[in-house]
Amino acid sequence: MEHEEPGLPTPRGPLSRGVAAYLRGAGRLPRMEDVARAAVYGEDLQLALYLCYELHYRGFAQVPPEREWDPDLLRVRAAMEHRFLSALRTDARVHDSVDEALAALLVEPVEGTGVSYFLRDEGELWHLREYAAQRSLYHLKEADPHAWVLPRLWGRAKAGMAAVEFDEWGGGRADRVHARLFADLMTDLGLDTTYGRYLDAASAEALVTVNMMSLFGLHRALRGALVGHFATVEITSSPGSRRLAEAMRRTGAGPAAEHFYDEHVEADAVHEQVVRHEVIGGLLEQEPHLATDVAFGIDATEFVEERFGAKLLADWRASRSSLREPLAREATHTS
């Protein structure tokens, strides 16, 4: 897992082309009319938003660090964020209360039809490799988007959130940091572990899932939504990870590939309890007015993950790649 700043990706339209050019100091930012016309969940707006957000993480090679807080860039980002957040609030709201939203998460279907079920029951190595490549946009910085909320919490909520994050970052051991474990998984699958390597290949649906985390994390006003998102991830992770670990074993993906998901089965079963009782419970004890936002964060996470899953399954069932650029046939550990 290399730590150099990644290069800028290939633009996917006028918005991402304008943002990329501005970051290089080689052009003007896109116009507000371009923002208004772009498909809100589409390739161009989501890549442009990802470029803006990534300045708060690793940044990009040959892009000055000062661009992170460039006021003109932030104005364009704010316009894209407004469209994105408005769409999520319109499209994703399902539950009126936190209890109802959590209750829906806690019910495991008898016969599930999502991506983890497909990979467990019939997935092949090429499906697993594509899944890992798409998820690498998040997992190579796992838990980092959630760290933004820590200064915005206090008391039980802060303590619970910090405890879970500490586990995600390896409990003080570099070799157990979850981003490191995911890089090891990628190595087993014959994938390049360079940070940002698969940004050009990733689908718009994958970008949406990562951008939503950054959107919620970077805005104090959305701290309730970020907590709802985090709760959804932790509650659904353990059973989903169990199925993915079974998929890795069945296909002979490799010991590190199995270990990544085995680790999440155990850890996230504990995290679920902490997030529900301490993080959500502590937050709503102190700020009960955020209950609606917590429910929205849960519903929005389910919405974007279902869109991503539907994209993967539609492509795979049609025997086509889910990526914009099919993976090279790198050797896996089994070859």
Coordinates of C-alpha atoms in Angstrom, one line a residue:
M1 CA 0.0 0.0 0.0
E2 CA 1.9 3.0 -1.3
H3 CA 1.7 6.4 0.4
E4 CA 2.6 8.8 -2.4
E5 CA -0.1 11.2 -3.6
P6 CA -2.0 9.7 -6.5
G7 CA -2.3 11.3 -9.9
L8 CA -5.4 13.0 -11.1
P9 CA -7.9 10.7 -12.8
T10 CA -9.2 11.0 -16.3
P11 CA -12.2 13.4 -16.4
R12 CA -15.7 12.1 -17.1
G13 CA -17.3 15.4 -18.3
P14 CA -17.2 19.2 -18.1
L15 CA -17.5 19.3 -14.3
S16 CA -14.6 16.9 -13.5
R17 CA -12.6 18.3 -16.4
G18 CA -12.9 21.8 -15.1
V19 CA -12.1 20.8 -11.5
A20 CA -9.1 18.7 -12.6
A21 CA -7.8 21.5 -14.7
Y22 CA -8.2 24.1 -11.9
L23 CA -6.4 21.8 -9.5
R24 CA -3.4 21.6 -12.0
G25 CA -3.5 25.4 -12.4
A26 CA -4.3 24.9 -16.1
G27 CA -7.9 26.1 -16.5
R28 CA -11.0 27.6 -15.0
L29 CA -13.5 26.0 -12.7
P30 CA -16.8 24.8 -14.2
R31 CA -19.7 27.1 -14.4
M32 CA -22.7 26.9 -12.0
E33 CA -24.8 26.0 -15.1
D34 CA -22.7 22.9 -15.6
V35 CA -23.4 21.9 -12.0
A36 CA -27.1 22.4 -12.5
R37 CA -27.2 20.3 -15.7
A38 CA -25.2 17.4 -14.5
A39 CA -26.8 14.1 -13.4
V40 CA -26.7 14.2 -9.7
Y41 CA -25.7 10.6 -9.3
G42 CA -23.8 10.5 -12.6
E43 CA -20.2 10.0 -13.5
D44 CA -19.2 13.6 -14.0
L45 CA -20.6 15.3 -10.9
Q46 CA -19.6 12.4 -8.6
L47 CA -16.0 12.4 -9.9
A48 CA -15.8 16.2 -9.6
L49 CA -17.1 16.0 -6.0
Y50 CA -14.6 13.1 -5.2
L51 CA -11.7 15.3 -6.5
C52 CA -12.8 18.1 -4.1
Y53 CA -13.1 15.7 -1.1
E54 CA -9.9 13.9 -1.8
L55 CA -8.0 17.1 -1.1
H56 CA -8.9 16.5 2.6
Y57 CA -7.3 13.1 2.6
R58 CA -4.2 12.3 0.5
G59 CA -4.5 15.0 -2.1
F60 CA -3.1 14.6 -5.6
A61 CA 0.4 14.8 -7.1
Q62 CA 1.3 18.2 -8.6
V63 CA -1.7 19.8 -6.8
P64 CA -0.7 22.5 -4.3
P65 CA -1.9 21.7 -0.8
E66 CA -3.5 25.2 -0.6
R67 CA -6.2 24.1 -3.0
E68 CA -7.8 22.2 -0.1
W69 CA -9.3 25.5 1.2
D70 CA -9.4 27.5 -2.1
P71 CA -12.5 29.7 -1.8
D72 CA -13.5 29.5 -5.4
L73 CA -13.2 25.7 -5.5
L74 CA -15.2 25.5 -2.3
R75 CA -18.1 27.5 -3.9
V76 CA -18.3 25.1 -6.7
R77 CA -18.1 22.2 -4.3
A78 CA -20.9 23.7 -2.2
A79 CA -23.1 23.8 -5.3
M80 CA -22.5 20.2 -6.1
E81 CA -23.0 19.2 -2.5
H82 CA -26.3 21.1 -2.4
R83 CA -27.6 19.1 -5.3
F84 CA -26.3 15.8 -3.9
L85 CA -27.7 16.3 -0.4
S86 CA -31.0 17.5 -1.8
A87 CA -31.3 14.4 -4.0
L88 CA -30.5 12.1 -1.0
R89 CA -33.0 13.8 1.2
T90 CA -35.7 13.4 -1.5
D91 CA -34.8 9.8 -2.7
A92 CA -33.6 8.1 0.4
R93 CA -35.9 9.0 3.3
V94 CA -38.0 5.9 4.4
H95 CA -38.3 6.0 8.2
D96 CA -39.6 8.7 10.5
S97 CA -37.8 7.5 13.6
V98 CA -34.4 6.1 14.6
D99 CA -36.0 3.1 16.3
E100 CA -37.9 2.2 13.1
A101 CA -34.7 2.6 10.9
L102 CA -32.6 0.5 13.3
A103 CA -35.2 -2.2 13.6
A104 CA -35.2 -2.6 9.8
L105 CA -31.4 -3.0 9.8
L106 CA -31.5 -5.7 12.5
V107 CA -33.7 -8.0 10.5
E108 CA -31.6 -10.4 8.4
P109 CA -33.7 -11.8 5.4
V110 CA -34.0 -15.6 5.3
E111 CA -33.2 -15.6 1.6
G112 CA -31.1 -12.5 0.8
T113 CA -30.4 -11.4 -2.8
G114 CA -27.6 -8.8 -2.3
V115 CA -24.0 -8.8 -3.4
S116 CA -22.6 -10.7 -0.4
Y117 CA -25.1 -13.5 -1.1
F118 CA -24.2 -13.7 -4.7
L119 CA -20.5 -13.7 -4.0
R120 CA -20.9 -16.4 -1.3
D121 CA -23.1 -18.7 -3.4
E122 CA -21.9 -18.3 -7.0
G123 CA -19.2 -15.6 -7.2
E124 CA -16.0 -16.3 -9.1
L125 CA -12.6 -14.9 -8.5
W126 CA -13.1 -12.2 -11.1
H127 CA -16.2 -11.0 -9.3
L128 CA -14.3 -10.8 -6.0
R129 CA -11.4 -8.9 -7.7
E130 CA -13.8 -6.4 -9.2
Y131 CA -15.6 -6.0 -5.9
A132 CA -12.3 -5.3 -4.1
A133 CA -11.1 -2.9 -6.7
Q134 CA -14.4 -0.8 -6.4
R135 CA -14.4 -0.9 -2.6
S136 CA -10.7 0.1 -2.5
L137 CA -11.7 3.7 -2.9
Y138 CA -13.0 3.5 0.7
H139 CA -11.2 0.6 2.3
L140 CA -7.7 2.0 1.7
K141 CA -8.8 4.8 3.9
E142 CA -11.2 2.8 6.1
A143 CA -12.6 4.7 9.0
D144 CA -11.0 8.0 8.0
P145 CA -14.2 9.7 6.7
H146 CA -15.8 8.9 10.1
A147 CA -13.0 10.6 12.0
W148 CA -14.3 14.0 11.0
V149 CA -17.2 13.6 13.4
L150 CA -15.1 13.1 16.6
P151 CA -14.6 16.8 17.4
R152 CA -18.4 17.3 17.0
L153 CA -19.4 14.8 19.6
W154 CA -18.9 14.7 23.4
G155 CA -19.5 12.5 26.4
R156 CA -20.8 8.9 25.7
A157 CA -21.1 9.5 22.0
K158 CA -17.5 10.7 21.6
A159 CA -16.1 8.0 23.8
G160 CA -18.0 5.2 22.0
M161 CA -17.0 6.6 18.6
A162 CA -13.4 6.9 19.5
A163 CA -13.3 3.3 20.8
V164 CA -14.7 1.9 17.6
E165 CA -12.3 4.1 15.5
F166 CA -9.4 2.9 17.6
D167 CA -10.2 -0.7 16.6
E168 CA -10.6 0.3 13.0
W169 CA -7.1 1.8 13.1
G170 CA -5.6 -1.4 14.5
G171 CA -5.8 -0.8 18.2
G172 CA -2.4 0.9 18.1
R173 CA -0.8 -1.8 15.9
A174 CA 0.1 -0.7 12.4
D175 CA -0.1 -4.2 11.0
R176 CA -3.7 -4.5 12.2
V177 CA -5.0 -1.2 10.7
H178 CA -8.0 -2.2 8.6
A179 CA -6.7 -0.3 5.6
R180 CA -3.5 -2.4 5.8
L181 CA -5.5 -5.6 6.1
F182 CA -7.5 -4.6 3.0
A183 CA -4.3 -3.9 1.1
D184 CA -3.2 -7.5 2.0
L185 CA -6.5 -8.8 0.7
M186 CA -5.9 -7.0 -2.5
T187 CA -2.5 -8.6 -2.8
D188 CA -4.0 -12.0 -2.4
L189 CA -6.4 -11.1 -5.3
G190 CA -3.5 -9.9 -7.5
L191 CA -4.6 -6.3 -7.3
D192 CA -2.4 -3.2 -7.2
T193 CA -2.5 -1.7 -3.7
T194 CA -1.5 1.8 -4.8
Y195 CA -3.8 4.3 -3.2
G196 CA -6.2 5.6 -5.8
R197 CA -5.2 3.1 -8.4
Y198 CA -8.7 2.1 -9.3
L199 CA -10.4 5.5 -9.3
D200 CA -10.5 5.6 -13.1
A201 CA -12.1 2.1 -13.2
A202 CA -14.6 2.7 -10.4
S203 CA -18.3 3.1 -11.3
A204 CA -20.3 6.2 -10.4
E205 CA -22.3 4.1 -8.0
A206 CA -19.1 3.3 -6.1
L207 CA -18.1 7.0 -6.0
V208 CA -21.5 7.9 -4.6
T209 CA -21.0 5.6 -1.6
V210 CA -17.6 7.2 -0.7
N211 CA -18.7 10.8 -1.4
M212 CA -21.7 10.4 0.9
M213 CA -19.3 9.5 3.8
S214 CA -17.2 12.6 3.1
L215 CA -20.2 14.8 2.7
F216 CA -21.6 13.8 6.1
G217 CA -18.2 13.8 7.8
L218 CA -17.0 17.2 6.6
H219 CA -20.1 19.1 7.7
R220 CA -20.8 19.6 11.4
A221 CA -24.5 20.2 10.5
L222 CA -24.6 16.6 9.3
R223 CA -23.1 14.9 12.3
G224 CA -26.4 13.1 13.0
A225 CA -26.4 11.7 9.5
L226 CA -22.8 10.6 9.8
V227 CA -23.7 8.7 13.0
G228 CA -26.6 7.1 11.3
H229 CA -24.4 6.1 8.4
F230 CA -21.8 4.7 10.7
A231 CA -24.4 2.7 12.6
T232 CA -25.6 1.2 9.4
V233 CA -22.1 0.1 8.4
E234 CA -21.4 -1.5 11.8
I235 CA -24.8 -3.2 12.2
T236 CA -24.8 -4.7 8.7
S237 CA -21.0 -5.5 8.5
S238 CA -20.8 -8.6 10.7
P239 CA -23.3 -10.8 8.8
G240 CA -22.2 -9.4 5.4
S241 CA -18.5 -10.0 6.3
R242 CA -19.3 -13.6 7.2
R243 CA -20.7 -14.2 3.8
L244 CA -17.8 -12.5 2.1
A245 CA -15.3 -14.6 4.1
E246 CA -17.1 -17.7 3.0
A247 CA -16.8 -16.5 -0.6
M248 CA -13.1 -15.9 -0.2
R249 CA -12.6 -19.4 1.2
R250 CA -14.8 -21.1 -1.4
T251 CA -12.9 -19.5 -4.3
G252 CA -9.4 -20.0 -2.7
A253 CA -8.8 -16.2 -2.7
G254 CA -6.1 -16.5 -0.1
P255 CA -5.5 -16.3 3.7
A256 CA -5.3 -12.5 3.9
A257 CA -8.5 -12.1 1.8
E258 CA -10.2 -14.4 4.3
H259 CA -8.7 -12.7 7.3
F260 CA -10.0 -9.2 6.4
Y261 CA -13.6 -10.3 6.5
D262 CA -13.1 -12.8 9.4
E263 CA -11.7 -9.8 11.4
H264 CA -14.9 -7.8 10.6
V265 CA -17.2 -10.6 11.6
E266 CA -15.9 -10.5 15.2
A267 CA -15.0 -6.8 15.6
D268 CA -18.2 -5.4 14.1
A269 CA -20.4 -7.6 16.2
V270 CA -19.0 -5.7 19.2
H271 CA -19.0 -2.4 17.4
E272 CA -22.7 -2.7 16.6
Q273 CA -23.5 -2.7 20.3
V274 CA -21.2 0.3 21.1
V275 CA -22.6 2.3 18.2
R276 CA -26.3 1.6 19.0
H277 CA -26.1 2.2 22.8
E278 CA -23.2 4.6 23.3
V279 CA -22.8 6.6 20.0
I280 CA -26.5 6.9 19.0
G281 CA -27.8 6.7 22.5
G282 CA -25.3 9.3 23.8
L283 CA -25.8 11.6 20.9
L284 CA -29.6 11.6 21.2
E285 CA -29.5 12.0 25.0
Q286 CA -27.6 15.2 24.5
E287 CA -29.1 16.4 21.2
P288 CA -32.5 14.8 20.7
H289 CA -33.3 17.1 17.8
L290 CA -30.8 15.2 15.7
A291 CA -33.0 12.0 15.7
T292 CA -34.4 12.8 12.2
D293 CA -30.9 13.3 10.8
V294 CA -29.7 9.9 12.3
A295 CA -32.6 8.2 10.7
F296 CA -31.8 10.0 7.4
G297 CA -28.2 8.8 7.6
I298 CA -29.4 5.2 8.0
D299 CA -31.8 5.4 5.1
A300 CA -29.3 7.2 2.8
T301 CA -26.7 4.6 3.4
E302 CA -29.1 1.8 2.6
F303 CA -30.2 3.7 -0.6
V304 CA -26.7 4.3 -2.0
E305 CA -25.5 0.7 -1.1
E306 CA -28.6 -0.8 -2.8
R307 CA -27.8 1.3 -6.0
F308 CA -24.2 0.1 -5.9
G309 CA -25.3 -3.5 -5.4
A310 CA -27.9 -3.3 -8.2
K311 CA -25.2 -2.1 -10.6
L312 CA -22.8 -4.9 -9.7
L313 CA -25.4 -7.6 -9.9
A314 CA -26.8 -6.4 -13.2
D315 CA -23.4 -6.4 -14.8
W316 CA -22.3 -9.7 -13.3
R317 CA -25.5 -11.5 -14.2
A318 CA -25.0 -10.3 -17.8
S319 CA -21.4 -11.7 -17.7
R320 CA -19.9 -8.2 -18.1
S321 CA -17.5 -6.2 -16.1
S322 CA -18.8 -3.8 -13.5
L323 CA -15.8 -1.6 -14.0
R324 CA -15.3 1.2 -16.5
E325 CA -11.9 -0.3 -17.3
P326 CA -11.7 -4.2 -17.0
L327 CA -9.0 -5.4 -14.7
A328 CA -5.7 -6.7 -16.0
R329 CA -5.1 -10.4 -15.4
E330 CA -2.6 -10.0 -12.7
A331 CA -1.4 -13.2 -11.0
T332 CA -3.2 -14.1 -7.7
H333 CA -1.6 -16.0 -4.9
T334 CA -3.1 -19.2 -6.3
S335 CA -1.4 -19.1 -9.7

